[in-house]
Each structure stands twice: as structure tokens, then as C-alpha cells.
Amino acid sequence: MTSATSMYNAKPVFADSNKEFEQWSLQSRLPQLRYMVFFTALLYLLYGYFETLIDLPYANQRLLFHVVIIPLSLLLIYRLSFYPQYFKQMRLLLVFAPVSAVWANLYLNVGSSSFSHFSPEIYLNIIWTFTMSGLTFRYALFAVCCSLSGTLVMSYLHGPNDPKLYLHYLWILSACVFGVVSSIVLERMMRSLYLQQLELAHSASVDGLTGLWNREKLLQLFNQTLNEASSKAGYSILMLDIDHFKPVNDQFGHIVGDKVLVQFSQLLKQQVHKLGHVGRFGGEEFCILLPHYTLHQAEQFAEHLRIKISETEFETVGVKTASIGVCQYAPNESFETLITRADKALYMAKDQGRNRVQSLN
Ligand SMILES: Nc1nc2c(ncn2[C@@H]2O[C@H](COP(=O)(O)OP(=O)(O)OP(=O)(O)O)[C@@H](O)[C@H]2O)c(=O)[nH]1
């Protein structure tokens, strides 16, 4: 038999936001990235040192590129990786560093008889950019295209028909193919992990039957909105309880009872929309957070909600009503105390005959 939960609760669809995925992907690859940039910086220092042992043209420029500019860019990436607020700058450097390394290589070596000794740096650079830089595919592709445009222009200027260059092109092509394939496969894996993680986080925050936030998530949203609200004007909450819900179960059964809870939740969601947050506190008790609402405004909203509920035709059971307790947040009050006060107001509403709004100062 299908469970009530799976019957009513549609699987959430997550916005596959590229920006957020890229941020998450870069963040989760930081440990690898830190090792890579650190060792690559060391490698360049060694590279620069070895070049000083050989009689090569552009000796000063070689030192400048291989001992100063590239290692410093890499170490800056390493440093920035500890500050999430600088991720954009770090990504820019992650694109800039390999491109500048390739362009420097071409500037220093193309046309010289020893070019073949230096060209492996370009092949490795392409693979590094695609697979180790932590860049998502589109950024890595952009960086490699910039590097390759330089390679092709330089190669063309220095003898496009030189058959020895065909080998060079072959290795570039191979590096691109290996890099593209690995990067795409890796990105697919990361994306699926990301979506799984979003789904997990979502299902840990919602009530399984109604899809409303659960108590823990509501507490989190309360703290979050309280900090954001800068709402010195007021912050109020509503506690709602469906009146005489037990007879619904007794008379029509639990499945119908569940359907009423789902329909009731949808109504609350529609009415609250962007004004605040709605959660289920268990059973037929619900809570609404209204940041920016004074007690008076919250009372008016609760009254509007009470009327809407009493005018709604619930499937199978017809008309149902709800009682509502309203409370305004007092400075430095804990969520638990606020909830207790709103609960008290709710039970006063019940005691006074149900289908009514009761507030408490
Ligand atoms: N179908 C269904 N019933 C639930 C669920 N959670 C709690 N209930 C039922 O909700 C009913 C709550 O009943 P009571 O707390 O006695 O209150 P009431 O009958 O609504 O009366 P008042 O609140 O005093 O107006 C109980 O019968 C619970 O079994 C649920 O997830 N699904």
C-alpha cells in the first residue's frame, strides 16, 4: 500500500543554479586546490632555478615569470582560498595563472631550437587547468581557449608548415581531449553530489507529510530573520491549531485526516507567501513567523487567515475552523519562550470557544 507521505508530498524540484553550484564545487575542491597550487608554485621555482643553469635567451624575463609572477599568483590563490568572500578574485587568478604561464612559455621559447624541451609545460598546463585547478568546465575551457589561441598564433607566425610542429599539435590535442573528458565526467559527478546534498538538506528541514518547514528549520529561520529583520518595528508569530480534528480521523479515517492537513498547509502557504515562514509543529499544530509585523498587524493577519480557513471547503470533510494564538517577540526572548507564550494564547482561544484569534502581550 502506498504511504500517505508519498501520496501527497511531491518530490521537491531544486533550482539547478549554476552560480551556486560553481561556488559549492570550488569550495568542496579547496583541499585539493591548495595542495596543487602550492606544489605548482614550488615546481615553478625549481623550473626558474634550472633555467639559470642553462644559457638561455631572455634570462631576466624567465626569472620574472617563473620565479616571481607565476609562483606569486599561485601563492595568492592559496591565500585567497581561505577567504570565501574572495572566491571571485581567486577564480579570476585561477584562469589568469595558467594562461599567463602558457603565453610566457610561447614568448620565451617559440622559434628557438630548444622549444621541444619547454613545450611539455603547455601540455601539462592544459591538463592541470581542466582537472586540477578546481575550475568548473566552462571556466577551464575559457582559460584553455585563451592559452591555445596564443599557441596557434605563435606557431603560425613561426612556420605553420613545419612538420615538427605537427607532433606539438598532436600532444596539445591529446591534452585537450584528456582534459575535456575528465573535466566533464568530474563535473557531472560533482553536480549529482551537489543535487543529492541539496535534497538531503531539504528533506532534513521539512515535514514529510505537508512539505512545510519542521520545528528545527523554523528555529533556524527565526534566528536568521531576527538578525536580518532589523525590524525594530516588530516581529510576531502565530500558533494555529485545527479545531476538533480528532473527529475527522475517527469519522473518516487517517488518510482523509492527512489530506485535510495537506490542504490546510497549502492554504497557509498561499496566504503567507512571502510575508514570512510557515512550519508544522507536529499533529495539527502550525506556526507562522511574521518578521516585520507588530502585534496589531499580526492580529489583523490572523483574523484574515481565520476567516479564509472557515470559508474553505475541505475535501470529504467540508468546513473546518482553526484557533490562533498571536504573540510579539520581546527583546532577548528565546524562541522557546516565544512559542510557549503563543501556545498559551492559542489555548486561551480554544478555551473561549475555538474559531477565534487570541493575542498575548
Ligand atoms: N491524520 C492525522 N492525524 C493526526 C496527525 N497528527 C496528529 N493527528 C491527530 O490529531 C488529533 C488531535 O486531536 P486533539 O489534540 O485531541 O485535538 P482536537 O480533536 O483537534 O480538538 P481541539 O484541538 O481541542 O479543538 C489526534 O486524533 C491525532 O491522532 C497526522 O499526521 N495525521
mmCIF file of N, CA and C in Angstrom, residues 244-319:
data_model
loop_
_atom_site.group_PDB
_atom_site.id
_atom_site.type_symbol
_atom_site.label_atom_id
_atom_site.label_comp_id
_atom_site.label_asym_id
_atom_site.label_seq_id
_atom_site.Cartn_x
_atom_site.Cartn_y
_atom_site.Cartn_z
ATOM 1 N N HIS A 244 -11.242 20.616 16.618
ATOM 2 C CA HIS A 244 -11.917 19.304 16.564
ATOM 3 C C HIS A 244 -11.392 18.440 15.412
ATOM 4 N N PHE A 245 -10.123 18.230 15.432
ATOM 5 C CA PHE A 245 -9.530 17.426 14.347
ATOM 6 C C PHE A 245 -9.675 15.923 14.613
ATOM 7 N N LYS A 246 -9.717 15.550 15.887
ATOM 8 C CA LYS A 246 -9.818 14.123 16.233
ATOM 9 C C LYS A 246 -11.047 13.472 15.580
ATOM 10 N N PRO A 247 -12.208 14.151 15.642
ATOM 11 C CA PRO A 247 -13.381 13.540 14.995
ATOM 12 C C PRO A 247 -13.204 13.286 13.496
ATOM 13 N N VAL A 248 -12.331 14.075 12.848
ATOM 14 C CA VAL A 248 -12.078 13.847 11.404
ATOM 15 C C VAL A 248 -11.472 12.456 11.220
ATOM 16 N N ASN A 249 -10.450 12.183 12.031
ATOM 17 C CA ASN A 249 -9.811 10.860 11.966
ATOM 18 C C ASN A 249 -10.795 9.757 12.349
ATOM 19 N N ASP A 250 -11.525 10.026 13.437
ATOM 20 C CA ASP A 250 -12.447 8.996 13.944
ATOM 21 C C ASP A 250 -13.543 8.691 12.927
ATOM 22 N N GLN A 251 -14.050 9.746 12.294
ATOM 23 C CA GLN A 251 -15.184 9.571 11.383
ATOM 24 C C GLN A 251 -14.770 9.122 9.985
ATOM 25 N N PHE A 252 -13.672 9.722 9.455
ATOM 26 C CA PHE A 252 -13.311 9.455 8.045
ATOM 27 C C PHE A 252 -12.022 8.647 7.876
ATOM 28 N N GLY A 253 -11.304 8.465 8.947
ATOM 29 C CA GLY A 253 -10.053 7.707 8.859
ATOM 30 C C GLY A 253 -8.837 8.620 8.714
ATOM 31 N N HIS A 254 -7.650 8.041 8.964
ATOM 32 C CA HIS A 254 -6.404 8.825 8.977
ATOM 33 C C HIS A 254 -6.006 9.359 7.612
ATOM 34 N N ILE A 255 -6.339 8.600 6.546
ATOM 35 C CA ILE A 255 -5.934 9.057 5.200
ATOM 36 C C ILE A 255 -6.641 10.375 4.887
ATOM 37 N N VAL A 256 -7.932 10.437 5.212
ATOM 38 C CA VAL A 256 -8.675 11.684 4.981
ATOM 39 C C VAL A 256 -8.116 12.775 5.903
ATOM 40 N N GLY A 257 -7.815 12.394 7.135
ATOM 41 C CA GLY A 257 -7.218 13.349 8.081
ATOM 42 C C GLY A 257 -5.936 13.943 7.513
ATOM 43 N N ASP A 258 -5.118 13.079 6.926
ATOM 44 C CA ASP A 258 -3.862 13.545 6.312
ATOM 45 C C ASP A 258 -4.142 14.531 5.181
ATOM 46 N N LYS A 259 -5.161 14.213 4.382
ATOM 47 C CA LYS A 259 -5.479 15.094 3.250
ATOM 48 C C LYS A 259 -5.921 16.476 3.734
ATOM 49 N N VAL A 260 -6.637 16.484 4.843
ATOM 50 C CA VAL A 260 -7.061 17.775 5.406
ATOM 51 C C VAL A 260 -5.818 18.566 5.852
ATOM 52 N N LEU A 261 -4.880 17.866 6.494
ATOM 53 C CA LEU A 261 -3.648 18.545 6.944
ATOM 54 C C LEU A 261 -2.882 19.125 5.761
ATOM 55 N N VAL A 262 -2.830 18.354 4.650
ATOM 56 C CA VAL A 262 -2.102 18.827 3.466
ATOM 57 C C VAL A 262 -2.807 20.045 2.878
ATOM 58 N N GLN A 263 -4.151 19.966 2.756
ATOM 59 C CA GLN A 263 -4.894 21.086 2.175
ATOM 60 C C GLN A 263 -4.787 22.331 3.067
ATOM 61 N N PHE A 264 -4.834 22.092 4.368
ATOM 62 C CA PHE A 264 -4.710 23.193 5.337
ATOM 63 C C PHE A 264 -3.328 23.860 5.183
ATOM 64 N N SER A 265 -2.300 23.031 5.044
ATOM 65 C CA SER A 265 -0.928 23.554 4.895
ATOM 66 C C SER A 265 -0.788 24.379 3.631
ATOM 67 N N GLN A 266 -1.407 23.878 2.534
ATOM 68 C CA GLN A 266 -1.308 24.620 1.279
ATOM 69 C C GLN A 266 -1.979 25.984 1.402
ATOM 70 N N LEU A 267 -3.081 25.999 2.112
ATOM 71 C CA LEU A 267 -3.796 27.264 2.312
ATOM 72 C C LEU A 267 -2.903 28.248 3.087
ATOM 73 N N LEU A 268 -2.267 27.751 4.148
ATOM 74 C CA LEU A 268 -1.377 28.627 4.934
ATOM 75 C C LEU A 268 -0.229 29.146 4.073
ATOM 76 N N LYS A 269 0.333 28.247 3.286
ATOM 77 C CA LYS A 269 1.471 28.624 2.427
ATOM 78 C C LYS A 269 1.062 29.731 1.456
ATOM 79 N N GLN A 270 -0.105 29.543 0.838
ATOM 80 C CA GLN A 270 -0.597 30.540 -0.123
ATOM 81 C C GLN A 270 -0.811 31.886 0.552
ATOM 82 N N GLN A 271 -1.414 31.865 1.719
ATOM 83 C CA GLN A 271 -1.751 33.113 2.394
ATOM 84 C C GLN A 271 -0.509 33.830 2.915
ATOM 85 N N VAL A 272 0.435 33.066 3.427
ATOM 86 C CA VAL A 272 1.638 33.704 3.997
ATOM 87 C C VAL A 272 2.594 34.121 2.879
ATOM 88 N N HIS A 273 2.700 33.285 1.890
ATOM 89 C CA HIS A 273 3.535 33.536 0.702
ATOM 90 C C HIS A 273 4.884 34.129 1.103
ATOM 91 N N LYS A 274 5.127 35.415 0.764
ATOM 92 C CA LYS A 274 6.444 35.973 1.078
ATOM 93 C C LYS A 274 6.457 36.809 2.358
ATOM 94 N N LEU A 275 5.340 36.767 3.090
ATOM 95 C CA LEU A 275 5.282 37.600 4.298
ATOM 96 C C LEU A 275 6.116 37.014 5.423
ATOM 97 N N GLY A 276 6.319 35.697 5.377
ATOM 98 C CA GLY A 276 7.056 35.059 6.461
ATOM 99 C C GLY A 276 7.288 33.588 6.171
ATOM 100 N N HIS A 277 7.311 32.758 7.222
ATOM 101 C CA HIS A 277 7.597 31.331 7.070
ATOM 102 C C HIS A 277 6.564 30.505 7.823
ATOM 103 N N VAL A 278 6.178 29.371 7.205
ATOM 104 C CA VAL A 278 5.174 28.510 7.825
ATOM 105 C C VAL A 278 5.794 27.162 8.161
ATOM 106 N N GLY A 279 5.512 26.655 9.346
ATOM 107 C CA GLY A 279 6.025 25.339 9.728
ATOM 108 C C GLY A 279 4.963 24.518 10.420
ATOM 109 N N ARG A 280 5.183 23.206 10.428
ATOM 110 C CA ARG A 280 4.273 22.323 11.168
ATOM 111 C C ARG A 280 4.997 21.897 12.443
ATOM 112 N N PHE A 281 4.299 22.065 13.559
ATOM 113 C CA PHE A 281 4.922 21.759 14.842
ATOM 114 C C PHE A 281 4.597 20.363 15.320
ATOM 115 N N GLY A 282 3.941 19.586 14.466
ATOM 116 C CA GLY A 282 3.526 18.246 14.882
ATOM 117 C C GLY A 282 2.023 18.232 15.008
ATOM 118 N N GLY A 283 1.428 17.069 14.757
ATOM 119 C CA GLY A 283 -0.021 16.932 14.853
ATOM 120 C C GLY A 283 -0.727 17.929 13.964
ATOM 121 N N GLU A 284 -1.740 18.611 14.535
ATOM 122 C CA GLU A 284 -2.477 19.597 13.730
ATOM 123 C C GLU A 284 -2.152 20.992 14.221
ATOM 124 N N GLU A 285 -0.900 21.153 14.694
ATOM 125 C CA GLU A 285 -0.461 22.454 15.188
ATOM 126 C C GLU A 285 0.580 23.060 14.229
ATOM 127 N N PHE A 286 0.376 24.337 13.906
ATOM 128 C CA PHE A 286 1.238 25.008 12.922
ATOM 129 C C PHE A 286 1.754 26.322 13.503
ATOM 130 N N CYS A 287 2.869 26.784 12.939
ATOM 131 C CA CYS A 287 3.450 28.032 13.429
ATOM 132 C C CYS A 287 3.801 28.920 12.229
ATOM 133 N N ILE A 288 3.524 30.188 12.346
ATOM 134 C CA ILE A 288 3.868 31.134 11.270
ATOM 135 C C ILE A 288 4.760 32.236 11.842
ATOM 136 N N LEU A 289 5.901 32.464 11.199
ATOM 137 C CA LEU A 289 6.785 33.557 11.610
ATOM 138 C C LEU A 289 6.463 34.764 10.748
ATOM 139 N N LEU A 290 6.270 35.892 11.390
ATOM 140 C CA LEU A 290 5.982 37.118 10.625
ATOM 141 C C LEU A 290 6.995 38.209 10.994
ATOM 142 N N PRO A 291 8.172 38.185 10.388
ATOM 143 C CA PRO A 291 9.133 39.256 10.658
ATOM 144 C C PRO A 291 8.507 40.570 10.151
ATOM 145 N N HIS A 292 8.835 41.648 10.740
ATOM 146 C CA HIS A 292 8.317 42.984 10.358
ATOM 147 C C HIS A 292 6.861 43.220 10.746
ATOM 148 N N TYR A 293 6.229 42.310 11.518
ATOM 149 C CA TYR A 293 4.821 42.510 11.893
ATOM 150 C C TYR A 293 4.709 42.879 13.361
ATOM 151 N N THR A 294 4.029 43.984 13.631
ATOM 152 C CA THR A 294 3.744 44.338 15.028
ATOM 153 C C THR A 294 2.616 43.426 15.500
ATOM 154 N N LEU A 295 2.358 43.468 16.780
ATOM 155 C CA LEU A 295 1.292 42.618 17.334
ATOM 156 C C LEU A 295 -0.042 42.934 16.651
ATOM 157 N N HIS A 296 -0.300 44.228 16.477
ATOM 158 C CA HIS A 296 -1.572 44.643 15.888
ATOM 159 C C HIS A 296 -1.693 44.133 14.444
ATOM 160 N N GLN A 297 -0.616 44.297 13.679
ATOM 161 C CA GLN A 297 -0.643 43.820 12.276
ATOM 162 C C GLN A 297 -0.810 42.299 12.222
ATOM 163 N N ALA A 298 -0.139 41.609 13.155
ATOM 164 C CA ALA A 298 -0.229 40.141 13.189
ATOM 165 C C ALA A 298 -1.641 39.692 13.554
ATOM 166 N N GLU A 299 -2.283 40.436 14.460
ATOM 167 C CA GLU A 299 -3.679 40.115 14.834
ATOM 168 C C GLU A 299 -4.590 40.246 13.613
ATOM 169 N N GLN A 300 -4.366 41.325 12.862
ATOM 170 C CA GLN A 300 -5.204 41.542 11.668
ATOM 171 C C GLN A 300 -4.991 40.415 10.656
ATOM 172 N N PHE A 301 -3.712 40.040 10.486
ATOM 173 C CA PHE A 301 -3.413 38.962 9.538
ATOM 174 C C PHE A 301 -4.032 37.645 10.013
ATOM 175 N N ALA A 302 -3.954 37.384 11.329
ATOM 176 C CA ALA A 302 -4.509 36.142 11.894
ATOM 177 C C ALA A 302 -6.020 36.089 11.695
ATOM 178 N N GLU A 303 -6.662 37.222 11.848
ATOM 179 C CA GLU A 303 -8.120 37.277 11.676
ATOM 180 C C GLU A 303 -8.487 36.985 10.213
ATOM 181 N N HIS A 304 -7.697 37.573 9.306
ATOM 182 C CA HIS A 304 -7.908 37.321 7.873
ATOM 183 C C HIS A 304 -7.747 35.820 7.577
ATOM 184 N N LEU A 305 -6.738 35.235 8.199
ATOM 185 C CA LEU A 305 -6.446 33.807 7.987
ATOM 186 C C LEU A 305 -7.573 32.937 8.551
ATOM 187 N N ARG A 306 -8.031 33.300 9.744
ATOM 188 C CA ARG A 306 -9.123 32.540 10.394
ATOM 189 C C ARG A 306 -10.354 32.516 9.488
ATOM 190 N N ILE A 307 -10.683 33.685 8.911
ATOM 191 C CA ILE A 307 -11.876 33.766 8.044
ATOM 192 C C ILE A 307 -11.660 32.899 6.798
ATOM 193 N N LYS A 308 -10.447 33.025 6.186
ATOM 194 C CA LYS A 308 -10.135 32.227 4.981
ATOM 195 C C LYS A 308 -10.311 30.735 5.260
ATOM 196 N N ILE A 309 -9.784 30.289 6.429
ATOM 197 C CA ILE A 309 -9.869 28.853 6.773
ATOM 198 C C ILE A 309 -11.334 28.439 6.914
ATOM 199 N N SER A 310 -12.106 29.275 7.607
ATOM 200 C CA SER A 310 -13.507 28.899 7.861
ATOM 201 C C SER A 310 -14.351 28.939 6.587
ATOM 202 N N GLU A 311 -13.830 29.635 5.543
ATOM 203 C CA GLU A 311 -14.580 29.688 4.277
ATOM 204 C C GLU A 311 -14.151 28.603 3.302
ATOM 205 N N THR A 312 -13.124 27.841 3.702
ATOM 206 C CA THR A 312 -12.592 26.818 2.771
ATOM 207 C C THR A 312 -13.362 25.504 2.901
ATOM 208 N N GLU A 313 -13.630 24.909 1.753
ATOM 209 C CA GLU A 313 -14.312 23.610 1.737
ATOM 210 C C GLU A 313 -13.216 22.540 1.702
ATOM 211 N N PHE A 314 -13.031 21.802 2.783
ATOM 212 C CA PHE A 314 -12.002 20.759 2.815
ATOM 213 C C PHE A 314 -12.563 19.466 2.204
ATOM 214 N N GLU A 315 -11.699 18.818 1.420
ATOM 215 C CA GLU A 315 -12.107 17.604 0.717
ATOM 216 C C GLU A 315 -12.712 16.573 1.690
ATOM 217 N N THR A 316 -13.820 16.010 1.341
ATOM 218 C CA THR A 316 -14.529 14.975 2.108
ATOM 219 C C THR A 316 -15.180 15.493 3.400
ATOM 220 N N VAL A 317 -14.432 16.337 4.171
ATOM 221 C CA VAL A 317 -14.945 16.714 5.491
ATOM 222 C C VAL A 317 -15.717 18.032 5.508
ATOM 223 N N GLY A 318 -15.595 18.825 4.441
ATOM 224 C CA GLY A 318 -16.298 20.116 4.385
ATOM 225 C C GLY A 318 -15.607 21.201 5.176
ATOM 226 N N VAL A 319 -16.377 22.003 5.882
ATOM 227 C CA VAL A 319 -15.824 23.177 6.573
ATOM 228 C C VAL A 319 -15.113 22.782 7.872
#
